[in-house]
Amino acid sequence: KMASYEEWNKAIAEYFVSGLPSGATVYLSVDDYALVDIGNRFEQSGYGGNVDWIGDFTKVTQSKCVIGNRICLEQVYDYQPDMLPCCVAFLGVMVLAAHRMTGEDTMDESIAEINYFTRLRQIFGLMGERGGRPDGLRPAGVEEKLWQMWNRWLLRNGWLPSAEPGQSIQYK
């Protein structure tokens, strides 16, 4: 049995806030290690053993957020019944793509942006032109509303967000 998008969404949020005191800053630092750790917690909850948790997470987010060759943010512009934003797992994919760029030192911002979207496309299984924003993430900054939803949820629950807009259009 695979965990659902909603279960991953909740598990990711809980993973990064559980045990944090009020007023602490929350870093949504989703990488392969965090996904395996979160997945192992699912396993303790009765999900099958020896699961490829990273693959499970990417399949589930892809099935929720991608239709055809387009990212559909509309799928995650909502709240779960417990008022957790539905976008946390999607934001986790965005952070995962950035983590997978580590070690790709480049001073050229346009190359860095292409590399980022190449990683994001790989995670979501999107085909098409190499690099560049995928359909559904244009114009630049359309995903900012999701980060704002996450930040508001953190603030309402007594934590401080770490996500803030970048200075250039590439990092917005």
PDB file of C-alpha atoms in Angstrom:
ATOM      1  CA  LYS A   1       0.000   0.000   0.000  1.00  0.00           C
ATOM      2  CA  MET A   2       1.312   3.422  -0.973  1.00  0.00           C
ATOM      3  CA  ALA A   3       0.830   6.481   1.222  1.00  0.00           C
ATOM      4  CA  SER A   4      -1.513   9.051  -0.343  1.00  0.00           C
ATOM      5  CA  TYR A   5      -0.563  12.591  -1.288  1.00  0.00           C
ATOM      6  CA  GLU A   6      -2.500  13.870   1.723  1.00  0.00           C
ATOM      7  CA  GLU A   7      -0.624  11.479   4.041  1.00  0.00           C
ATOM      8  CA  TRP A   8       2.741  12.597   2.631  1.00  0.00           C
ATOM      9  CA  ASN A   9       1.657  16.235   2.893  1.00  0.00           C
ATOM     10  CA  LYS A  10       0.803  15.864   6.579  1.00  0.00           C
ATOM     11  CA  ALA A  11       3.852  13.702   7.338  1.00  0.00           C
ATOM     12  CA  ILE A  12       6.237  16.229   5.789  1.00  0.00           C
ATOM     13  CA  ALA A  13       4.732  19.105   7.755  1.00  0.00           C
ATOM     14  CA  GLU A  14       4.832  17.098  11.003  1.00  0.00           C
ATOM     15  CA  TYR A  15       8.410  15.970  10.336  1.00  0.00           C
ATOM     16  CA  PHE A  16       9.677  19.540  10.177  1.00  0.00           C
ATOM     17  CA  VAL A  17       7.627  21.029  13.046  1.00  0.00           C
ATOM     18  CA  SER A  18       7.227  18.235  15.604  1.00  0.00           C
ATOM     19  CA  GLY A  19       9.042  18.999  18.810  1.00  0.00           C
ATOM     20  CA  LEU A  20       9.846  22.578  17.832  1.00  0.00           C
ATOM     21  CA  PRO A  21       9.119  25.158  20.521  1.00  0.00           C
ATOM     22  CA  SER A  22       6.872  28.098  19.778  1.00  0.00           C
ATOM     23  CA  GLY A  23       8.822  30.849  18.044  1.00  0.00           C
ATOM     24  CA  ALA A  24      11.291  28.443  16.394  1.00  0.00           C
ATOM     25  CA  THR A  25      12.117  28.899  12.706  1.00  0.00           C
ATOM     26  CA  VAL A  26      10.976  26.070  10.431  1.00  0.00           C
ATOM     27  CA  TYR A  27      13.168  24.974   7.534  1.00  0.00           C
ATOM     28  CA  LEU A  28      11.415  22.817   4.946  1.00  0.00           C
ATOM     29  CA  SER A  29      14.645  20.996   4.137  1.00  0.00           C
ATOM     30  CA  VAL A  30      13.329  18.093   2.061  1.00  0.00           C
ATOM     31  CA  ASP A  31      16.063  15.859   0.701  1.00  0.00           C
ATOM     32  CA  ASP A  32      16.408  12.131   0.020  1.00  0.00           C
ATOM     33  CA  TYR A  33      17.417  11.414   3.627  1.00  0.00           C
ATOM     34  CA  ALA A  34      14.377  13.221   5.031  1.00  0.00           C
ATOM     35  CA  LEU A  35      12.058  11.340   2.635  1.00  0.00           C
ATOM     36  CA  VAL A  36      13.484   7.976   3.706  1.00  0.00           C
ATOM     37  CA  ASP A  37      13.146   8.953   7.369  1.00  0.00           C
ATOM     38  CA  ILE A  38       9.543  10.069   6.848  1.00  0.00           C
ATOM     39  CA  GLY A  39       8.834   6.889   4.882  1.00  0.00           C
ATOM     40  CA  ASN A  40      10.248   4.742   7.657  1.00  0.00           C
ATOM     41  CA  ARG A  41       7.707   6.351   9.983  1.00  0.00           C
ATOM     42  CA  PHE A  42       4.960   5.257   7.556  1.00  0.00           C
ATOM     43  CA  GLU A  43       6.397   1.757   7.758  1.00  0.00           C
ATOM     44  CA  GLN A  44       5.966   1.812  11.535  1.00  0.00           C
ATOM     45  CA  SER A  45       2.329   2.753  10.902  1.00  0.00           C
ATOM     46  CA  GLY A  46       1.613  -0.437   8.989  1.00  0.00           C
ATOM     47  CA  TYR A  47       2.765   0.340   5.447  1.00  0.00           C
ATOM     48  CA  GLY A  48       4.782  -2.349   3.718  1.00  0.00           C
ATOM     49  CA  GLY A  49       8.482  -2.809   4.380  1.00  0.00           C
ATOM     50  CA  ASN A  50      11.330  -2.318   1.905  1.00  0.00           C
ATOM     51  CA  VAL A  51       9.510   0.480   0.132  1.00  0.00           C
ATOM     52  CA  ASP A  52      11.339   2.903  -2.154  1.00  0.00           C
ATOM     53  CA  TRP A  53      10.137   5.914  -0.165  1.00  0.00           C
ATOM     54  CA  ILE A  54      11.724   8.470  -2.488  1.00  0.00           C
ATOM     55  CA  GLY A  55      10.054   6.827  -5.493  1.00  0.00           C
ATOM     56  CA  ASP A  56       6.779   6.563  -3.580  1.00  0.00           C
ATOM     57  CA  PHE A  57       6.866  10.273  -2.728  1.00  0.00           C
ATOM     58  CA  THR A  58       7.692  11.339  -6.279  1.00  0.00           C
ATOM     59  CA  LYS A  59       4.979   9.088  -7.793  1.00  0.00           C
ATOM     60  CA  VAL A  60       2.345  10.365  -5.376  1.00  0.00           C
ATOM     61  CA  THR A  61       3.211  14.035  -5.893  1.00  0.00           C
ATOM     62  CA  GLN A  62       3.393  13.524  -9.651  1.00  0.00           C
ATOM     63  CA  SER A  63      -0.055  11.909  -9.700  1.00  0.00           C
ATOM     64  CA  LYS A  64      -1.485  14.806  -7.653  1.00  0.00           C
ATOM     65  CA  CYS A  65       0.292  17.744  -9.289  1.00  0.00           C
ATOM     66  CA  VAL A  66       0.894  16.764 -12.926  1.00  0.00           C
ATOM     67  CA  ILE A  67      -1.702  16.329 -15.639  1.00  0.00           C
ATOM     68  CA  GLY A  68      -0.232  15.401 -19.001  1.00  0.00           C
ATOM     69  CA  ASN A  69       2.965  17.426 -19.276  1.00  0.00           C
ATOM     70  CA  ARG A  70       1.705  20.310 -17.105  1.00  0.00           C
ATOM     71  CA  ILE A  71       2.094  21.093 -13.412  1.00  0.00           C
ATOM     72  CA  CYS A  72      -1.350  21.916 -11.992  1.00  0.00           C
ATOM     73  CA  LEU A  73      -0.994  24.158  -8.970  1.00  0.00           C
ATOM     74  CA  GLU A  74      -4.789  24.306  -8.718  1.00  0.00           C
ATOM     75  CA  GLN A  75      -4.597  20.788  -7.259  1.00  0.00           C
ATOM     76  CA  VAL A  76      -2.797  22.093  -4.163  1.00  0.00           C
ATOM     77  CA  TYR A  77      -4.388  25.559  -3.634  1.00  0.00           C
ATOM     78  CA  ASP A  78      -6.554  24.254  -0.821  1.00  0.00           C
ATOM     79  CA  TYR A  79      -6.457  23.065   2.776  1.00  0.00           C
ATOM     80  CA  GLN A  80      -6.825  19.617   4.307  1.00  0.00           C
ATOM     81  CA  PRO A  81      -9.638  19.193   6.858  1.00  0.00           C
ATOM     82  CA  ASP A  82      -7.166  19.986   9.693  1.00  0.00           C
ATOM     83  CA  MET A  83      -6.377  23.331   7.920  1.00  0.00           C
ATOM     84  CA  LEU A  84      -2.893  22.230   6.830  1.00  0.00           C
ATOM     85  CA  PRO A  85      -2.223  23.668   3.349  1.00  0.00           C
ATOM     86  CA  CYS A  86      -2.316  20.980   0.647  1.00  0.00           C
ATOM     87  CA  CYS A  87       0.817  22.448  -0.919  1.00  0.00           C
ATOM     88  CA  VAL A  88       3.415  21.230   1.601  1.00  0.00           C
ATOM     89  CA  ALA A  89       4.351  18.079  -0.336  1.00  0.00           C
ATOM     90  CA  PHE A  90       4.512  20.072  -3.596  1.00  0.00           C
ATOM     91  CA  LEU A  91       6.803  22.614  -1.918  1.00  0.00           C
ATOM     92  CA  GLY A  92       8.807  19.623  -0.699  1.00  0.00           C
ATOM     93  CA  VAL A  93       9.364  18.603  -4.329  1.00  0.00           C
ATOM     94  CA  MET A  94      10.568  22.122  -5.129  1.00  0.00           C
ATOM     95  CA  VAL A  95      13.051  21.972  -2.252  1.00  0.00           C
ATOM     96  CA  LEU A  96      14.113  18.434  -3.223  1.00  0.00           C
ATOM     97  CA  ALA A  97      14.953  19.689  -6.739  1.00  0.00           C
ATOM     98  CA  ALA A  98      17.113  22.433  -5.227  1.00  0.00           C
ATOM     99  CA  HIS A  99      18.864  19.920  -2.941  1.00  0.00           C
ATOM    100  CA  ARG A 100      19.686  17.780  -5.953  1.00  0.00           C
ATOM    101  CA  MET A 101      21.557  20.724  -7.460  1.00  0.00           C
ATOM    102  CA  THR A 102      24.111  20.838  -4.638  1.00  0.00           C
ATOM    103  CA  GLY A 103      27.579  20.481  -6.003  1.00  0.00           C
ATOM    104  CA  GLU A 104      26.588  22.112  -9.287  1.00  0.00           C
ATOM    105  CA  ASP A 105      28.538  25.290  -8.632  1.00  0.00           C
ATOM    106  CA  THR A 106      27.812  27.875 -11.263  1.00  0.00           C
ATOM    107  CA  MET A 107      28.086  31.625 -11.185  1.00  0.00           C
ATOM    108  CA  ASP A 108      25.727  32.032 -14.136  1.00  0.00           C
ATOM    109  CA  GLU A 109      22.167  32.544 -12.826  1.00  0.00           C
ATOM    110  CA  SER A 110      20.549  31.488 -16.129  1.00  0.00           C
ATOM    111  CA  ILE A 111      22.398  28.138 -16.043  1.00  0.00           C
ATOM    112  CA  ALA A 112      21.451  27.682 -12.377  1.00  0.00           C
ATOM    113  CA  GLU A 113      17.785  28.299 -13.226  1.00  0.00           C
ATOM    114  CA  ILE A 114      17.881  25.810 -16.121  1.00  0.00           C
ATOM    115  CA  ASN A 115      19.554  23.219 -13.881  1.00  0.00           C
ATOM    116  CA  TYR A 116      16.906  23.731 -11.199  1.00  0.00           C
ATOM    117  CA  PHE A 117      14.004  23.246 -13.590  1.00  0.00           C
ATOM    118  CA  THR A 118      15.778  20.258 -15.162  1.00  0.00           C
ATOM    119  CA  ARG A 119      15.825  18.633 -11.694  1.00  0.00           C
ATOM    120  CA  LEU A 120      12.189  19.579 -11.080  1.00  0.00           C
ATOM    121  CA  ARG A 121      11.182  18.117 -14.445  1.00  0.00           C
ATOM    122  CA  GLN A 122      13.039  14.893 -13.620  1.00  0.00           C
ATOM    123  CA  ILE A 123      11.251  14.514 -10.291  1.00  0.00           C
ATOM    124  CA  PHE A 124       7.849  15.100 -11.883  1.00  0.00           C
ATOM    125  CA  GLY A 125       8.621  12.985 -14.951  1.00  0.00           C
ATOM    126  CA  LEU A 126       7.997  15.914 -17.296  1.00  0.00           C
ATOM    127  CA  MET A 127       9.258  15.735 -20.838  1.00  0.00           C
ATOM    128  CA  GLY A 128       9.973  18.648 -23.108  1.00  0.00           C
ATOM    129  CA  GLU A 129      12.549  21.316 -23.624  1.00  0.00           C
ATOM    130  CA  ARG A 130      15.640  21.026 -21.504  1.00  0.00           C
ATOM    131  CA  GLY A 131      15.389  23.347 -18.556  1.00  0.00           C
ATOM    132  CA  GLY A 132      13.072  26.287 -18.402  1.00  0.00           C
ATOM    133  CA  ARG A 133       9.915  26.589 -16.367  1.00  0.00           C
ATOM    134  CA  PRO A 134       7.478  23.761 -17.050  1.00  0.00           C
ATOM    135  CA  ASP A 135       3.944  24.498 -18.183  1.00  0.00           C
ATOM    136  CA  GLY A 136       1.932  25.467 -15.107  1.00  0.00           C
ATOM    137  CA  LEU A 137       4.822  27.338 -13.468  1.00  0.00           C
ATOM    138  CA  ARG A 138       4.696  30.328 -15.783  1.00  0.00           C
ATOM    139  CA  PRO A 139       5.001  33.239 -15.317  1.00  0.00           C
ATOM    140  CA  ALA A 140       7.835  33.217 -12.805  1.00  0.00           C
ATOM    141  CA  GLY A 141       6.501  33.524  -9.267  1.00  0.00           C
ATOM    142  CA  VAL A 142       3.122  31.774  -9.688  1.00  0.00           C
ATOM    143  CA  GLU A 143       4.197  29.303  -6.980  1.00  0.00           C
ATOM    144  CA  GLU A 144       4.859  32.117  -4.486  1.00  0.00           C
ATOM    145  CA  LYS A 145       1.226  31.958  -3.292  1.00  0.00           C
ATOM    146  CA  LEU A 146       1.886  28.382  -2.090  1.00  0.00           C
ATOM    147  CA  TRP A 147       4.887  29.500  -0.042  1.00  0.00           C
ATOM    148  CA  GLN A 148       2.717  32.249   1.445  1.00  0.00           C
ATOM    149  CA  MET A 149       0.073  29.671   2.443  1.00  0.00           C
ATOM    150  CA  TRP A 150       2.777  27.568   4.169  1.00  0.00           C
ATOM    151  CA  ASN A 151       4.228  30.634   5.911  1.00  0.00           C
ATOM    152  CA  ARG A 152       0.790  31.730   7.167  1.00  0.00           C
ATOM    153  CA  TRP A 153       0.107  28.233   8.534  1.00  0.00           C
ATOM    154  CA  LEU A 154       3.440  28.250  10.380  1.00  0.00           C
ATOM    155  CA  LEU A 155       2.761  31.682  11.871  1.00  0.00           C
ATOM    156  CA  ARG A 156      -0.787  30.695  12.935  1.00  0.00           C
ATOM    157  CA  ASN A 157       0.715  27.715  14.744  1.00  0.00           C
ATOM    158  CA  GLY A 158       3.399  29.708  16.557  1.00  0.00           C
ATOM    159  CA  TRP A 159       6.457  29.021  14.387  1.00  0.00           C
ATOM    160  CA  LEU A 160       8.493  31.290  12.177  1.00  0.00           C
ATOM    161  CA  PRO A 161       8.849  30.651   8.448  1.00  0.00           C
ATOM    162  CA  SER A 162      12.269  30.573   6.817  1.00  0.00           C
ATOM    163  CA  ALA A 163      11.027  30.885   3.223  1.00  0.00           C
ATOM    164  CA  GLU A 164      11.255  34.360   1.806  1.00  0.00           C
ATOM    165  CA  PRO A 165      11.247  35.760  -1.717  1.00  0.00           C
ATOM    166  CA  GLY A 166      14.559  35.801  -3.546  1.00  0.00           C
ATOM    167  CA  GLN A 167      16.109  39.001  -4.826  1.00  0.00           C
ATOM    168  CA  SER A 168      16.180  38.165  -8.537  1.00  0.00           C
ATOM    169  CA  ILE A 169      13.504  36.719 -10.765  1.00  0.00           C
ATOM    170  CA  GLN A 170      15.408  33.395 -10.905  1.00  0.00           C
ATOM    171  CA  TYR A 171      15.197  32.976  -7.145  1.00  0.00           C
ATOM    172  CA  LYS A 172      11.710  34.425  -6.589  1.00  0.00           C
TER     173      LYS A 172
END
